[in-house]
Amino acid sequence: MLKQLGASIPAWALTRYVSAADRLLNSESRDVIECRIDDTRIKIQFVTDQIVRVTVTRNPEWSKSASLMRVPIMAKPGTIERSDDGATLTLQSSKLAAKLDRGTGAVSFWRADGELLLEEDKHSPRSFAPVAVIKSVPDPTTVRRVRTVDGERQVAAAYVQRKDRDAWSATARFRLRDGEALYGMGFDETDDLNLRGKHKRLYQHNLRIVIPFLVSTRGYGLLFDTYSALTFADGPDGTSISSDVVDELDYYVVLGPSMDGAIAGYRQLTGAAAMLPKWAFGYMQSRERYVTQDELVDTARQFRKRNIPLDTIVQDWSYWVPNHWGSFAPDAARYPDIGAMTKAVHDMNAHVMISIWPNPSPLDPPGKTLKDNGYTLAGTDFVDFFQPKAGAMYFDNAWKYLGMHGIDAWWCDSTEPEVADWVTQAKRAENADEVNIAGLAKIIDAQFLNAYALADSTSLYRNWRKAAPDRRLVNLTRSGYAGSQAVGAVVWTGDISARWSVFAQQVAALQSCSASGIPYVTCDIGGFFVRRGKQWFWNGDYEGGVEDLGYRELYTRWLQFGVFLPMFRSHGTDTPREPWHFGEPGTPFYDAILDAIQLRYRLLPFIYSQAGLVHLTGATFIRPLAFGFPGDRRTHDLKSQMLFGDGIMVSPVLAPMYYGVQSAPIEGTPRTRDVYLPKGTWIDFWTGQAHTGGRTIAVDAPLSRMPLHVRAGSVLPMGPAVQYASEVPDAQIELRVYPGADGEYTYYEDAGDGWGYERGEYALTNMSWDDDGRTLTIRARRGRFPGIRQQRRFKVVVVDSSNGRGGEFAGQNAIDIIYEGREVVVSTDKRQAPRYRR
């Protein structure tokens, strides 16, 4: 297989990952079942006590192709019991059992207590159909350059196609329980969250990202190790996942046993999420586009002058010479000194992100050299990142022209890399899915059609770590795949339009992507397209742009929601995005925007601590409510609310209350929104009022804020008001305790940048709240890192209707603590002094 594909299989996969044949044990081992039923070979093996791998093929031998998504796992299964009663072969760990029906070949999975977890369809567990993999060679006489909305590209009008090899189209079929909800598989243009009853064609696109992972409210996950286009279907006949081109079916069942545990299992298989530097969690200002380096620097200067917090300013495309699309070489007339530009921004304690494209112009030396060396995809200028030398040459030029001159972060745009229907059509083609898949398959091997962005991100990650060994990677990319989180990718949802319906769809899409195991996901706050163009996708509602009060309201609500995204970034075309374009200080839109940005910075201690737990424990930033309340069916398809971390419930305002399009005033609309509170006690973040869950309540939602509730028992660390993330490194941390239930919290700290955290250079502080005793125990710190502050100042405040509300700072009722790393018990009865333990 590898010889047949040649350069299409990345060589790094052969060194980083172990081949399928090497991972599997022979049939004599007690922790593996391998057998043949008719013309089908089946192998079942425990990876850990909670993860089972199933591999099935019609080929005479197992594939020796490497996995592009898998990483080695340190954990090993314990004792595996093997039994055979003549009808069923069983493998049993301490947590999970896999049973193979000898008659049908169907595999079922059972909890240790004997409860059925998941089963393949007993009558038709899977199917295979032979397919020919076609290799497309561009006709050089038809190659031309075209301009598209997504940039200038080289395309071939005709290809010579021939059969390259034989493979299989394969389908796995399962039977799920009634009432079971299912999430994941990335996201698309729909607002689908619970995937039950849905049918989807899955491939990479400007507005889609595919992640072949599912998670169930029954506490298991299902990961498919496949890279071709996929089809997901769920209906009365069961649930199926089909791969267009494979050598074998290869999937993993992950027992959580919680939904969060299933996500953690996915990360075991595909890699822990790499950490971003602390500054990357601050506010990022972007637009399409700043046209000179002076404009970019002056914009950053305006933020500082106006005391608006900022950590990153973003340079979008076309900083190159006109008609040199994607070039790394800046236009000297407009960007005469990139080093001076980045220094000016750095001197303001901010950072620079720049857009780079995978199709550098052959009119400049970098692009020409890549093409001359055969390092581009067939008939295009897109770099073939499946070839390690191609990726290294690409990065070397990005570093030479940009990185070594002070660029801090990369924005890798257009990493699909072919979107056939992103053309000048007023209406999208009805067969857009097949048109797009066919377009991708002409330039990428159909068996690896969905893996391009993973190869791109992996190449950038490896080469960045060589060039900048002491700095974490920031890579914002428009596409990703299973494993992208392990190589530092932050994915975003593509070029969306400014409409209230799209905003609502994004709230669901971001949850869906996060539920697929990808923790770092974001969107263009305010929508990319604000006006309406000639193309089907350029579909904003606001011809007046920022001058339209209706757009100002939409943008403000979107920004409030964006506070609770892993990357907080405003971006789009058609109209300016900087806060001062939405009014002057003292006016409602400006003030609400400023309040949202300031709240983000106050929440940075919590957000960065969550980032540490995302890496260490497989935790998640954005969680559908079903993750916290899988037994509550009212949460199963609740698209308009989400959890941020464990305890914060975010309920964005998804409809206008003040202005319609063209600044038309809205009269008589209540300035409230309904919020469903799951079982338990929930405390209004803004008022401190406690509410009993298990019901829907109407919550005030003036323009200045969106509804936020915190689960009782939560501990929420908040920081000071700052202008950038590292402004006050030794700041006092306000610990807000939300009473009404006992609770546990782990506070994570590290150096804020560098890779020391991979070597264990971090500190964890566990905290527990005893609600009856009204005491907060801050336990002894575990771990250390360079630059750790041995003494940390905490201010403990128990939230109520008078204390710890919203963006307010703790008042006289707060308790000041000097924490030196040893356990301290804090009684919220101020008559009792804190008790320190050695």
Short mmCIF file of N, CA, C and O in Angstrom, two decimals, residues 372-448:
data_model
loop_
_atom_site.label_atom_id
_atom_site.label_comp_id
_atom_site.label_asym_id
_atom_site.label_seq_id
_atom_site.Cartn_x
_atom_site.Cartn_y
_atom_site.Cartn_z
N ASP A 372 8.79 23.56 -8.44
CA ASP A 372 9.83 22.93 -9.24
C ASP A 372 10.31 21.61 -8.64
O ASP A 372 10.77 20.72 -9.36
N ASN A 373 10.21 21.49 -7.33
CA ASN A 373 10.64 20.26 -6.65
C ASN A 373 9.54 19.20 -6.57
O ASN A 373 9.74 18.15 -5.95
N GLY A 374 8.40 19.48 -7.16
CA GLY A 374 7.30 18.52 -7.12
C GLY A 374 6.63 18.44 -5.77
O GLY A 374 6.08 17.40 -5.40
N TYR A 375 6.63 19.56 -5.03
CA TYR A 375 6.09 19.59 -3.68
C TYR A 375 4.69 20.18 -3.62
O TYR A 375 4.26 20.65 -2.55
N THR A 376 3.97 20.19 -4.73
CA THR A 376 2.60 20.70 -4.73
C THR A 376 1.64 19.62 -5.20
O THR A 376 2.03 18.66 -5.87
N LEU A 377 0.38 19.78 -4.81
CA LEU A 377 -0.66 18.83 -5.21
C LEU A 377 -0.96 18.95 -6.70
O LEU A 377 -0.81 20.03 -7.29
N ALA A 378 -1.46 17.89 -7.28
CA ALA A 378 -1.64 17.79 -8.72
C ALA A 378 -2.41 18.96 -9.30
O ALA A 378 -3.56 19.21 -8.92
N GLY A 379 -1.79 19.69 -10.21
CA GLY A 379 -2.47 20.76 -10.94
C GLY A 379 -2.72 22.01 -10.14
O GLY A 379 -3.46 22.89 -10.59
N THR A 380 -2.09 22.13 -8.96
CA THR A 380 -2.35 23.28 -8.10
C THR A 380 -1.04 23.84 -7.56
O THR A 380 0.04 23.27 -7.75
N ASP A 381 -1.15 24.97 -6.85
CA ASP A 381 -0.02 25.53 -6.11
C ASP A 381 -0.03 25.09 -4.65
O ASP A 381 0.84 25.49 -3.87
N PHE A 382 -1.00 24.28 -4.24
CA PHE A 382 -1.11 23.88 -2.84
C PHE A 382 0.01 22.92 -2.47
O PHE A 382 0.26 21.92 -3.16
N VAL A 383 0.66 23.21 -1.38
CA VAL A 383 1.80 22.41 -0.93
C VAL A 383 1.31 21.03 -0.51
O VAL A 383 0.29 20.87 0.16
N ASP A 384 2.07 20.02 -0.90
CA ASP A 384 1.76 18.64 -0.53
C ASP A 384 2.39 18.34 0.83
O ASP A 384 3.51 17.85 0.92
N PHE A 385 1.66 18.66 1.90
CA PHE A 385 2.20 18.47 3.24
C PHE A 385 2.33 17.01 3.63
O PHE A 385 2.91 16.70 4.68
N PHE A 386 1.83 16.10 2.81
CA PHE A 386 2.08 14.68 3.05
C PHE A 386 3.54 14.33 2.82
O PHE A 386 4.00 13.27 3.24
N GLN A 387 4.26 15.20 2.14
CA GLN A 387 5.69 15.03 1.96
C GLN A 387 6.43 15.87 3.01
O GLN A 387 6.36 17.10 2.96
N PRO A 388 7.13 15.27 3.93
CA PRO A 388 7.81 16.05 4.98
C PRO A 388 8.77 17.11 4.42
O PRO A 388 8.86 18.21 4.98
N LYS A 389 9.46 16.81 3.33
CA LYS A 389 10.39 17.79 2.78
C LYS A 389 9.64 19.01 2.24
O LYS A 389 10.15 20.14 2.31
N ALA A 390 8.44 18.78 1.72
CA ALA A 390 7.64 19.90 1.23
C ALA A 390 7.24 20.81 2.39
O ALA A 390 7.35 22.04 2.31
N GLY A 391 6.77 20.19 3.49
CA GLY A 391 6.39 20.98 4.65
C GLY A 391 7.55 21.73 5.25
O GLY A 391 7.41 22.89 5.69
N ALA A 392 8.73 21.10 5.27
CA ALA A 392 9.91 21.75 5.82
C ALA A 392 10.32 22.95 4.97
O ALA A 392 10.66 24.02 5.48
N MET A 393 10.29 22.78 3.63
CA MET A 393 10.65 23.88 2.75
C MET A 393 9.64 25.03 2.88
O MET A 393 10.02 26.21 2.90
N TYR A 394 8.37 24.69 2.98
CA TYR A 394 7.32 25.70 3.16
C TYR A 394 7.59 26.50 4.43
O TYR A 394 7.58 27.73 4.43
N PHE A 395 7.82 25.78 5.54
CA PHE A 395 8.02 26.49 6.81
C PHE A 395 9.31 27.31 6.78
O PHE A 395 9.35 28.43 7.32
N ASP A 396 10.37 26.77 6.20
CA ASP A 396 11.63 27.51 6.16
C ASP A 396 11.44 28.88 5.52
O ASP A 396 12.03 29.88 5.96
N ASN A 397 10.61 28.95 4.50
CA ASN A 397 10.36 30.23 3.85
C ASN A 397 9.44 31.11 4.69
O ASN A 397 9.65 32.34 4.76
N ALA A 398 8.44 30.52 5.32
CA ALA A 398 7.60 31.30 6.23
C ALA A 398 8.44 31.89 7.36
O ALA A 398 8.24 33.04 7.77
N TRP A 399 9.39 31.12 7.86
CA TRP A 399 10.26 31.61 8.92
C TRP A 399 11.21 32.69 8.41
O TRP A 399 11.41 33.73 9.06
N LYS A 400 11.78 32.46 7.22
CA LYS A 400 12.75 33.40 6.67
C LYS A 400 12.12 34.78 6.43
O LYS A 400 12.72 35.81 6.77
N TYR A 401 10.94 34.79 5.86
CA TYR A 401 10.32 36.06 5.49
C TYR A 401 9.49 36.67 6.61
O TYR A 401 9.28 37.89 6.62
N LEU A 402 9.00 35.85 7.54
CA LEU A 402 8.05 36.35 8.54
C LEU A 402 8.44 35.97 9.97
O LEU A 402 8.61 36.82 10.82
N GLY A 403 8.59 34.67 10.22
CA GLY A 403 8.75 34.20 11.59
C GLY A 403 9.96 34.78 12.30
O GLY A 403 9.86 35.24 13.45
N MET A 404 11.10 34.79 11.65
CA MET A 404 12.32 35.27 12.30
C MET A 404 12.29 36.77 12.54
O MET A 404 13.14 37.32 13.25
N HIS A 405 11.30 37.44 11.95
CA HIS A 405 11.16 38.88 12.13
C HIS A 405 10.12 39.24 13.20
O HIS A 405 9.68 40.39 13.27
N GLY A 406 9.76 38.25 14.01
CA GLY A 406 8.96 38.57 15.18
C GLY A 406 7.50 38.17 15.13
O GLY A 406 6.74 38.49 16.05
N ILE A 407 7.08 37.47 14.07
CA ILE A 407 5.70 36.99 14.03
C ILE A 407 5.49 35.98 15.17
O ILE A 407 6.28 35.07 15.36
N ASP A 408 4.41 36.15 15.91
CA ASP A 408 4.15 35.33 17.09
C ASP A 408 3.19 34.18 16.84
O ASP A 408 3.22 33.18 17.58
N ALA A 409 2.31 34.32 15.86
CA ALA A 409 1.24 33.34 15.68
C ALA A 409 0.91 33.23 14.21
O ALA A 409 1.03 34.20 13.45
N TRP A 410 0.46 32.04 13.81
CA TRP A 410 0.15 31.74 12.41
C TRP A 410 -1.34 31.51 12.24
O TRP A 410 -1.97 30.83 13.05
N TRP A 411 -1.84 32.05 11.17
CA TRP A 411 -3.24 31.84 10.79
C TRP A 411 -3.19 31.11 9.46
O TRP A 411 -2.95 31.70 8.41
N CYS A 412 -3.37 29.80 9.51
CA CYS A 412 -3.26 28.96 8.31
C CYS A 412 -4.62 28.86 7.63
O CYS A 412 -5.46 28.04 8.00
N ASP A 413 -4.81 29.68 6.65
CA ASP A 413 -6.11 29.77 5.97
C ASP A 413 -6.19 28.73 4.86
O ASP A 413 -5.18 28.19 4.40
N SER A 414 -7.43 28.43 4.45
CA SER A 414 -7.70 27.64 3.25
C SER A 414 -7.05 26.25 3.29
O SER A 414 -6.52 25.78 2.30
N THR A 415 -7.13 25.57 4.44
CA THR A 415 -6.46 24.27 4.58
C THR A 415 -7.39 23.12 4.24
O THR A 415 -7.29 22.03 4.81
N GLU A 416 -8.32 23.31 3.28
CA GLU A 416 -9.21 22.20 2.88
C GLU A 416 -8.59 21.23 1.87
O GLU A 416 -8.78 20.03 2.06
N PRO A 417 -7.96 21.58 0.78
CA PRO A 417 -7.64 22.87 0.20
C PRO A 417 -8.50 23.22 -1.02
O PRO A 417 -8.27 24.23 -1.67
N GLU A 418 -9.44 22.38 -1.38
CA GLU A 418 -10.29 22.61 -2.56
C GLU A 418 -11.74 22.67 -2.12
O GLU A 418 -12.24 21.76 -1.45
N VAL A 419 -12.42 23.77 -2.46
CA VAL A 419 -13.85 23.92 -2.17
C VAL A 419 -14.52 24.25 -3.50
O VAL A 419 -14.63 25.40 -3.90
N ALA A 420 -14.96 23.21 -4.21
CA ALA A 420 -15.40 23.38 -5.59
C ALA A 420 -16.63 24.25 -5.73
O ALA A 420 -16.83 24.90 -6.76
N ASP A 421 -17.48 24.29 -4.69
CA ASP A 421 -18.70 25.09 -4.83
C ASP A 421 -18.54 26.50 -4.27
O ASP A 421 -19.52 27.24 -4.18
N TRP A 422 -17.32 26.88 -3.91
CA TRP A 422 -17.08 28.24 -3.40
C TRP A 422 -16.78 29.15 -4.60
O TRP A 422 -15.69 29.68 -4.76
N VAL A 423 -17.79 29.27 -5.46
CA VAL A 423 -17.63 29.98 -6.72
C VAL A 423 -18.73 31.02 -6.85
O VAL A 423 -19.60 31.13 -6.00
N THR A 424 -18.69 31.74 -7.94
CA THR A 424 -19.62 32.84 -8.14
C THR A 424 -20.97 32.33 -8.63
O THR A 424 -21.35 32.50 -9.79
N GLN A 425 -21.70 31.69 -7.74
CA GLN A 425 -23.04 31.22 -8.04
C GLN A 425 -24.01 31.79 -7.01
O GLN A 425 -23.73 31.79 -5.82
N ALA A 426 -25.14 32.26 -7.51
CA ALA A 426 -26.13 32.83 -6.60
C ALA A 426 -26.82 31.75 -5.78
O ALA A 426 -27.28 32.00 -4.66
N LYS A 427 -26.87 30.54 -6.32
CA LYS A 427 -27.52 29.44 -5.63
C LYS A 427 -26.57 28.26 -5.56
O LYS A 427 -25.91 27.93 -6.54
N ARG A 428 -26.54 27.63 -4.41
CA ARG A 428 -25.68 26.48 -4.24
C ARG A 428 -26.23 25.29 -5.01
O ARG A 428 -27.44 25.04 -5.02
N ALA A 429 -25.31 24.53 -5.65
CA ALA A 429 -25.74 23.37 -6.42
C ALA A 429 -26.38 22.32 -5.52
O ALA A 429 -25.95 22.11 -4.38
N GLU A 430 -27.40 21.65 -6.02
CA GLU A 430 -28.07 20.62 -5.23
C GLU A 430 -27.16 19.44 -4.95
O GLU A 430 -27.30 18.77 -3.93
N ASN A 431 -26.23 19.18 -5.84
CA ASN A 431 -25.30 18.06 -5.65
C ASN A 431 -23.94 18.56 -5.15
O ASN A 431 -22.89 18.01 -5.48
N ALA A 432 -23.97 19.61 -4.33
CA ALA A 432 -22.73 20.24 -3.86
C ALA A 432 -21.81 19.24 -3.16
O ALA A 432 -20.58 19.30 -3.33
N ASP A 433 -22.37 18.31 -2.39
CA ASP A 433 -21.53 17.36 -1.68
C ASP A 433 -20.66 16.56 -2.64
O ASP A 433 -19.44 16.44 -2.46
N GLU A 434 -21.29 16.00 -3.66
CA GLU A 434 -20.52 15.17 -4.59
C GLU A 434 -19.57 16.00 -5.45
O GLU A 434 -18.47 15.55 -5.79
N VAL A 435 -19.97 17.24 -5.78
CA VAL A 435 -19.08 18.12 -6.53
C VAL A 435 -17.83 18.43 -5.70
O VAL A 435 -16.70 18.39 -6.19
N ASN A 436 -18.02 18.72 -4.42
CA ASN A 436 -16.89 19.06 -3.57
C ASN A 436 -15.98 17.86 -3.32
O ASN A 436 -14.75 17.99 -3.33
N ILE A 437 -16.57 16.70 -3.09
CA ILE A 437 -15.76 15.50 -2.86
C ILE A 437 -14.96 15.15 -4.11
O ILE A 437 -13.77 14.83 -4.04
N ALA A 438 -15.60 15.25 -5.28
CA ALA A 438 -14.90 14.96 -6.53
C ALA A 438 -13.75 15.95 -6.74
O ALA A 438 -12.67 15.56 -7.21
N GLY A 439 -13.98 17.21 -6.39
CA GLY A 439 -12.92 18.20 -6.54
C GLY A 439 -11.72 17.91 -5.65
O GLY A 439 -10.57 18.00 -6.08
N LEU A 440 -11.98 17.52 -4.41
CA LEU A 440 -10.89 17.16 -3.51
C LEU A 440 -10.15 15.92 -3.99
O LEU A 440 -8.92 15.83 -3.92
N ALA A 441 -10.91 14.93 -4.49
CA ALA A 441 -10.31 13.66 -4.89
C ALA A 441 -9.42 13.80 -6.12
O ALA A 441 -8.60 12.91 -6.40
N LYS A 442 -9.55 14.88 -6.87
CA LYS A 442 -8.67 15.09 -8.02
C LYS A 442 -7.27 15.50 -7.59
O LYS A 442 -6.29 15.25 -8.31
N ILE A 443 -7.16 16.14 -6.43
CA ILE A 443 -5.84 16.65 -6.04
C ILE A 443 -5.26 15.94 -4.83
O ILE A 443 -4.07 16.10 -4.53
N ILE A 444 -6.09 15.18 -4.09
CA ILE A 444 -5.63 14.41 -2.94
C ILE A 444 -6.10 12.98 -3.13
O ILE A 444 -7.24 12.75 -3.55
N ASP A 445 -5.27 12.01 -2.79
CA ASP A 445 -5.68 10.62 -2.85
C ASP A 445 -6.99 10.45 -2.09
O ASP A 445 -7.12 10.87 -0.94
N ALA A 446 -7.98 9.82 -2.73
CA ALA A 446 -9.32 9.73 -2.15
C ALA A 446 -9.34 9.03 -0.79
O ALA A 446 -10.21 9.28 0.03
N GLN A 447 -8.37 8.17 -0.55
CA GLN A 447 -8.32 7.46 0.72
C GLN A 447 -7.87 8.38 1.86
O GLN A 447 -8.11 8.08 3.03
N PHE A 448 -7.26 9.54 1.51
CA PHE A 448 -6.73 10.45 2.53
C PHE A 448 -7.26 11.86 2.34
O PHE A 448 -6.66 12.84 2.78
#
